[in-house]
mmCIF file with all atom_site columns, C-alpha atoms in Angstrom:
data_model
loop_
_atom_site.group_PDB
_atom_site.id
_atom_site.type_symbol
_atom_site.label_atom_id
_atom_site.label_alt_id
_atom_site.label_comp_id
_atom_site.label_asym_id
_atom_site.label_entity_id
_atom_site.label_seq_id
_atom_site.pdbx_PDB_ins_code
_atom_site.Cartn_x
_atom_site.Cartn_y
_atom_site.Cartn_z
_atom_site.occupancy
_atom_site.B_iso_or_equiv
_atom_site.pdbx_formal_charge
_atom_site.auth_seq_id
_atom_site.auth_comp_id
_atom_site.auth_asym_id
_atom_site.auth_atom_id
_atom_site.pdbx_PDB_model_num
ATOM 1   C CA . MET G 1 1   ? 12.238 97.708  -2.692  1.00 62.00 ? 1056 MET G CA 1
ATOM 2   C CA . GLN G 1 2   ? 15.271 95.683  -1.588  1.00 75.00 ? 1057 GLN G CA 1
ATOM 3   C CA . LEU G 1 3   ? 15.352 93.878  -4.938  1.00 75.00 ? 1058 LEU G CA 1
ATOM 4   C CA . GLY G 1 4   ? 15.493 97.275  -6.724  1.00 84.00 ? 1059 GLY G CA 1
ATOM 5   C CA . GLU G 1 5   ? 18.321 98.256  -4.393  1.00 89.00 ? 1060 GLU G CA 1
ATOM 6   C CA . ALA G 1 6   ? 20.166 95.014  -5.290  1.00 90.00 ? 1061 ALA G CA 1
ATOM 7   C CA . VAL G 1 7   ? 19.770 95.694  -9.011  1.00 92.00 ? 1062 VAL G CA 1
ATOM 8   C CA . ARG G 1 8   ? 21.261 99.249  -8.542  1.00 93.00 ? 1063 ARG G CA 1
ATOM 9   C CA . PHE G 1 9   ? 24.082 97.905  -6.378  1.00 94.00 ? 1064 PHE G CA 1
ATOM 10  C CA . TRP G 1 10  ? 25.240 95.310  -8.841  1.00 95.00 ? 1065 TRP G CA 1
ATOM 11  C CA . THR G 1 11  ? 24.876 97.753  -11.665 1.00 96.00 ? 1066 THR G CA 1
ATOM 12  C CA . GLN G 1 12  ? 27.034 100.259 -9.847  1.00 96.00 ? 1067 GLN G CA 1
ATOM 13  C CA . PHE G 1 13  ? 29.565 97.692  -8.885  1.00 96.00 ? 1068 PHE G CA 1
ATOM 14  C CA . GLY G 1 14  ? 29.832 96.590  -12.512 1.00 97.00 ? 1069 GLY G CA 1
ATOM 15  C CA . ARG G 1 15  ? 30.441 100.208 -13.527 1.00 96.00 ? 1070 ARG G CA 1
ATOM 16  C CA . PHE G 1 16  ? 33.206 100.540 -10.982 1.00 97.00 ? 1071 PHE G CA 1
ATOM 17  C CA . VAL G 1 17  ? 34.835 97.356  -12.245 1.00 97.00 ? 1072 VAL G CA 1
ATOM 18  C CA . GLN G 1 18  ? 34.811 98.600  -15.761 1.00 97.00 ? 1073 GLN G CA 1
ATOM 19  C CA . TYR G 1 19  ? 36.200 101.927 -14.687 1.00 96.00 ? 1074 TYR G CA 1
ATOM 20  C CA . ALA G 1 20  ? 39.005 100.117 -12.876 1.00 96.00 ? 1075 ALA G CA 1
ATOM 21  C CA . ALA G 1 21  ? 39.732 97.948  -15.917 1.00 96.00 ? 1076 ALA G CA 1
ATOM 22  C CA . ASP G 1 22  ? 39.844 101.007 -18.158 1.00 96.00 ? 1077 ASP G CA 1
ATOM 23  C CA . ALA G 1 23  ? 42.119 102.803 -15.744 1.00 95.00 ? 1078 ALA G CA 1
ATOM 24  C CA . PHE G 1 24  ? 44.579 99.835  -15.558 1.00 94.00 ? 1079 PHE G CA 1
ATOM 25  C CA . ARG G 1 25  ? 44.472 99.350  -19.342 1.00 94.00 ? 1080 ARG G CA 1
ATOM 26  C CA . TYR G 1 26  ? 44.720 102.875 -20.613 1.00 95.00 ? 1081 TYR G CA 1
ATOM 27  C CA . GLN G 1 27  ? 46.301 104.863 -17.788 1.00 93.00 ? 1082 GLN G CA 1
ATOM 28  C CA . SER G 1 28  ? 48.398 102.204 -16.000 1.00 88.00 ? 1083 SER G CA 1
ATOM 29  C CA . VAL G 1 29  ? 47.581 103.643 -12.574 1.00 90.00 ? 1084 VAL G CA 1
ATOM 30  C CA . PRO G 1 30  ? 47.892 101.850 -9.269  1.00 92.00 ? 1085 PRO G CA 1
ATOM 31  C CA . VAL G 1 31  ? 44.948 100.468 -7.355  1.00 93.00 ? 1086 VAL G CA 1
ATOM 32  C CA . VAL G 1 32  ? 45.072 103.233 -4.689  1.00 93.00 ? 1087 VAL G CA 1
ATOM 33  C CA . ARG G 1 33  ? 44.659 105.923 -7.366  1.00 94.00 ? 1088 ARG G CA 1
ATOM 34  C CA . VAL G 1 34  ? 41.937 104.002 -9.133  1.00 95.00 ? 1089 VAL G CA 1
ATOM 35  C CA . ILE G 1 35  ? 39.874 103.758 -6.033  1.00 95.00 ? 1090 ILE G CA 1
ATOM 36  C CA . ALA G 1 36  ? 40.514 107.395 -4.915  1.00 93.00 ? 1091 ALA G CA 1
ATOM 37  C CA . ASP G 1 37  ? 39.839 108.772 -8.373  1.00 94.00 ? 1092 ASP G CA 1
ATOM 38  C CA . TYR G 1 38  ? 36.589 106.812 -8.692  1.00 95.00 ? 1093 TYR G CA 1
ATOM 39  C CA . ALA G 1 39  ? 35.532 108.033 -5.251  1.00 92.00 ? 1094 ALA G CA 1
ATOM 40  C CA . ARG G 1 40  ? 36.044 111.701 -6.435  1.00 92.00 ? 1095 ARG G CA 1
ATOM 41  C CA . THR G 1 41  ? 33.759 111.169 -9.502  1.00 90.00 ? 1096 THR G CA 1
ATOM 42  C CA . GLY G 1 42  ? 30.633 111.464 -7.383  1.00 85.00 ? 1097 GLY G CA 1
ATOM 43  C CA . ALA G 1 43  ? 29.286 108.222 -8.603  1.00 87.00 ? 1098 ALA G CA 1
ATOM 44  C CA . PRO G 1 44  ? 26.590 106.844 -6.418  1.00 88.00 ? 1099 PRO G CA 1
ATOM 45  C CA . PHE G 1 45  ? 28.554 103.690 -5.635  1.00 91.00 ? 1100 PHE G CA 1
ATOM 46  C CA . ALA G 1 46  ? 29.729 104.099 -2.077  1.00 92.00 ? 1101 ALA G CA 1
ATOM 47  C CA . LEU G 1 47  ? 32.258 101.287 -1.620  1.00 94.00 ? 1102 LEU G CA 1
ATOM 48  C CA . PRO G 1 48  ? 35.170 103.019 -3.302  1.00 95.00 ? 1103 PRO G CA 1
ATOM 49  C CA . GLY G 1 49  ? 34.662 106.158 -1.170  1.00 94.00 ? 1104 GLY G CA 1
ATOM 50  C CA . ALA G 1 50  ? 34.563 104.115 1.998   1.00 95.00 ? 1105 ALA G CA 1
ATOM 51  C CA . CYS G 1 51  ? 37.601 102.234 0.834   1.00 95.00 ? 1106 CYS G CA 1
ATOM 52  C CA . ALA G 1 52  ? 39.589 105.436 -0.082  1.00 94.00 ? 1107 ALA G CA 1
ATOM 53  C CA . GLU G 1 53  ? 38.770 106.922 3.393   1.00 94.00 ? 1108 GLU G CA 1
ATOM 54  C CA . ARG G 1 54  ? 40.221 103.830 5.047   1.00 95.00 ? 1109 ARG G CA 1
ATOM 55  C CA . MET G 1 55  ? 43.307 103.900 2.902   1.00 94.00 ? 1110 MET G CA 1
ATOM 56  C CA . ARG G 1 56  ? 43.855 107.615 3.855   1.00 94.00 ? 1111 ARG G CA 1
ATOM 57  C CA . GLY G 1 57  ? 43.902 106.184 7.403   1.00 94.00 ? 1112 GLY G CA 1
ATOM 58  C CA . GLY G 1 58  ? 46.780 103.895 6.515   1.00 94.00 ? 1113 GLY G CA 1
ATOM 59  C CA . ALA G 1 59  ? 44.988 100.613 5.582   1.00 93.00 ? 1114 ALA G CA 1
ATOM 60  C CA . SER G 1 60  ? 46.213 98.616  2.558   1.00 92.00 ? 1115 SER G CA 1
ATOM 61  C CA . PRO G 1 61  ? 43.826 98.472  -0.459  1.00 93.00 ? 1116 PRO G CA 1
ATOM 62  C CA . PRO G 1 62  ? 42.706 94.890  0.256   1.00 94.00 ? 1117 PRO G CA 1
ATOM 63  C CA . GLU G 1 63  ? 42.090 95.652  3.985   1.00 95.00 ? 1118 GLU G CA 1
ATOM 64  C CA . ALA G 1 64  ? 40.381 98.918  3.306   1.00 96.00 ? 1119 ALA G CA 1
ATOM 65  C CA . TRP G 1 65  ? 38.105 97.176  0.642   1.00 96.00 ? 1120 TRP G CA 1
ATOM 66  C CA . ALA G 1 66  ? 37.247 94.401  3.064   1.00 96.00 ? 1121 ALA G CA 1
ATOM 67  C CA . ALA G 1 67  ? 36.370 96.833  5.827   1.00 96.00 ? 1122 ALA G CA 1
ATOM 68  C CA . ALA G 1 68  ? 34.222 98.845  3.363   1.00 96.00 ? 1123 ALA G CA 1
ATOM 69  C CA . VAL G 1 69  ? 32.467 95.697  2.311   1.00 96.00 ? 1124 VAL G CA 1
ATOM 70  C CA . ALA G 1 70  ? 31.896 94.642  5.933   1.00 95.00 ? 1125 ALA G CA 1
ATOM 71  C CA . SER G 1 71  ? 30.291 98.060  6.814   1.00 94.00 ? 1126 SER G CA 1
ATOM 72  C CA . CYS G 1 72  ? 28.269 98.272  3.612   1.00 91.00 ? 1127 CYS G CA 1
ATOM 73  C CA . ARG G 1 73  ? 24.565 98.890  4.326   1.00 88.00 ? 1128 ARG G CA 1
ATOM 74  C CA . ALA G 1 74  ? 23.263 97.348  1.027   1.00 85.00 ? 1129 ALA G CA 1
ATOM 75  C CA . PRO G 1 75  ? 21.185 94.271  1.439   1.00 83.00 ? 1130 PRO G CA 1
ATOM 76  C CA . LEU G 1 76  ? 23.869 91.757  0.610   1.00 88.00 ? 1131 LEU G CA 1
ATOM 77  C CA . SER G 1 77  ? 24.072 88.077  1.422   1.00 90.00 ? 1132 SER G CA 1
ATOM 78  C CA . ALA G 1 78  ? 27.134 86.492  3.053   1.00 94.00 ? 1133 ALA G CA 1
ATOM 79  C CA . ASP G 1 79  ? 28.006 85.110  -0.442  1.00 94.00 ? 1134 ASP G CA 1
ATOM 80  C CA . ASP G 1 80  ? 27.728 88.521  -1.940  1.00 94.00 ? 1135 ASP G CA 1
ATOM 81  C CA . ARG G 1 81  ? 30.010 89.988  0.688   1.00 95.00 ? 1136 ARG G CA 1
ATOM 82  C CA . ALA G 1 82  ? 32.501 87.206  0.261   1.00 96.00 ? 1137 ALA G CA 1
ATOM 83  C CA . MET G 1 83  ? 32.607 87.867  -3.515  1.00 96.00 ? 1138 MET G CA 1
ATOM 84  C CA . LEU G 1 84  ? 33.129 91.563  -3.041  1.00 97.00 ? 1139 LEU G CA 1
ATOM 85  C CA . THR G 1 85  ? 35.860 90.913  -0.547  1.00 97.00 ? 1140 THR G CA 1
ATOM 86  C CA . GLU G 1 86  ? 37.565 88.531  -2.944  1.00 97.00 ? 1141 GLU G CA 1
ATOM 87  C CA . PHE G 1 87  ? 37.437 91.177  -5.636  1.00 97.00 ? 1142 PHE G CA 1
ATOM 88  C CA . GLY G 1 88  ? 39.221 93.648  -3.444  1.00 95.00 ? 1143 GLY G CA 1
ATOM 89  C CA . ALA G 1 89  ? 41.753 91.060  -2.399  1.00 95.00 ? 1144 ALA G CA 1
ATOM 90  C CA . GLY G 1 90  ? 42.751 90.515  -5.952  1.00 94.00 ? 1145 GLY G CA 1
ATOM 91  C CA . LEU G 1 91  ? 43.158 94.172  -6.942  1.00 89.00 ? 1146 LEU G CA 1
ATOM 92  C CA . GLY G 1 92  ? 46.800 95.033  -7.511  1.00 86.00 ? 1147 GLY G CA 1
ATOM 93  C CA . ALA G 1 93  ? 47.903 91.443  -6.828  1.00 89.00 ? 1148 ALA G CA 1
ATOM 94  C CA . THR G 1 94  ? 48.963 90.628  -10.416 1.00 89.00 ? 1149 THR G CA 1
ATOM 95  C CA . ASP G 1 95  ? 50.404 92.256  -13.612 1.00 92.00 ? 1150 ASP G CA 1
ATOM 96  C CA . LEU G 1 96  ? 48.315 94.213  -15.978 1.00 91.00 ? 1151 LEU G CA 1
ATOM 97  C CA . GLN G 1 97  ? 46.952 91.185  -17.914 1.00 94.00 ? 1152 GLN G CA 1
ATOM 98  C CA . GLY G 1 98  ? 46.001 89.560  -14.532 1.00 94.00 ? 1153 GLY G CA 1
ATOM 99  C CA . GLN G 1 99  ? 44.231 92.730  -13.420 1.00 94.00 ? 1154 GLN G CA 1
ATOM 100 C CA . LEU G 1 100 ? 42.247 92.928  -16.642 1.00 95.00 ? 1155 LEU G CA 1
ATOM 101 C CA . ALA G 1 101 ? 41.277 89.307  -16.294 1.00 96.00 ? 1156 ALA G CA 1
ATOM 102 C CA . HIS G 1 102 ? 40.295 89.884  -12.730 1.00 96.00 ? 1157 HIS G CA 1
ATOM 103 C CA . CYS G 1 103 ? 38.161 92.777  -13.666 1.00 96.00 ? 1158 CYS G CA 1
ATOM 104 C CA . ALA G 1 104 ? 36.582 90.880  -16.566 1.00 97.00 ? 1159 ALA G CA 1
ATOM 105 C CA . LEU G 1 105 ? 35.732 87.972  -14.198 1.00 97.00 ? 1160 LEU G CA 1
ATOM 106 C CA . TYR G 1 106 ? 34.060 90.209  -11.582 1.00 97.00 ? 1161 TYR G CA 1
ATOM 107 C CA . ALA G 1 107 ? 32.224 92.282  -14.252 1.00 97.00 ? 1162 ALA G CA 1
ATOM 108 C CA . ALA G 1 108 ? 30.644 89.049  -15.428 1.00 98.00 ? 1163 ALA G CA 1
ATOM 109 C CA . ARG G 1 109 ? 29.783 88.036  -11.858 1.00 97.00 ? 1164 ARG G CA 1
ATOM 110 C CA . ALA G 1 110 ? 28.272 91.482  -11.183 1.00 96.00 ? 1165 ALA G CA 1
ATOM 111 C CA . ALA G 1 111 ? 26.165 91.141  -14.281 1.00 97.00 ? 1166 ALA G CA 1
ATOM 112 C CA . GLU G 1 112 ? 24.972 87.685  -13.155 1.00 96.00 ? 1167 GLU G CA 1
ATOM 113 C CA . ARG G 1 113 ? 24.049 89.081  -9.725  1.00 95.00 ? 1168 ARG G CA 1
ATOM 114 C CA . ARG G 1 114 ? 22.295 92.044  -11.325 1.00 95.00 ? 1169 ARG G CA 1
ATOM 115 C CA . ASP G 1 115 ? 20.286 89.834  -13.699 1.00 96.00 ? 1170 ASP G CA 1
ATOM 116 C CA . GLU G 1 116 ? 19.312 87.517  -10.791 1.00 93.00 ? 1171 GLU G CA 1
ATOM 117 C CA . ALA G 1 117 ? 18.069 90.594  -8.835  1.00 91.00 ? 1172 ALA G CA 1
ATOM 118 C CA . ARG G 1 118 ? 16.148 91.791  -11.889 1.00 93.00 ? 1173 ARG G CA 1
ATOM 119 C CA . ALA G 1 119 ? 14.506 88.447  -12.270 1.00 94.00 ? 1174 ALA G CA 1
ATOM 120 C CA . ALA G 1 120 ? 13.592 88.344  -8.539  1.00 89.00 ? 1175 ALA G CA 1
ATOM 121 C CA . GLN G 1 121 ? 12.249 91.856  -8.749  1.00 86.00 ? 1176 GLN G CA 1
ATOM 122 C CA . ARG G 1 122 ? 9.956  90.939  -11.680 1.00 89.00 ? 1177 ARG G CA 1
#
């Protein structure tokens, strides 16, 4: 059951990363808006919603993302949490090309984790 949850988590994270890349590329919106807009879509991935809530409380995007990762109830290893925290720390830290490269890197890493979880599930 946990392995199935891991597959879903990494699939959802990958979708969020793609959403962020598309928003940066086609809409040129800031990180705060990307996260808040995604949270409002009703997608089942909870991290952006938890992050948006913390940002409304005054936290910066990297701080809010790190806190959301720390409080995430998904069955994640310490390495998984570190990777997710690194992703949040890099959001908004570079120009458009840097953001797109950042998103591409983490989309690939999410796909790797998803594939590992699928293999373990089988």
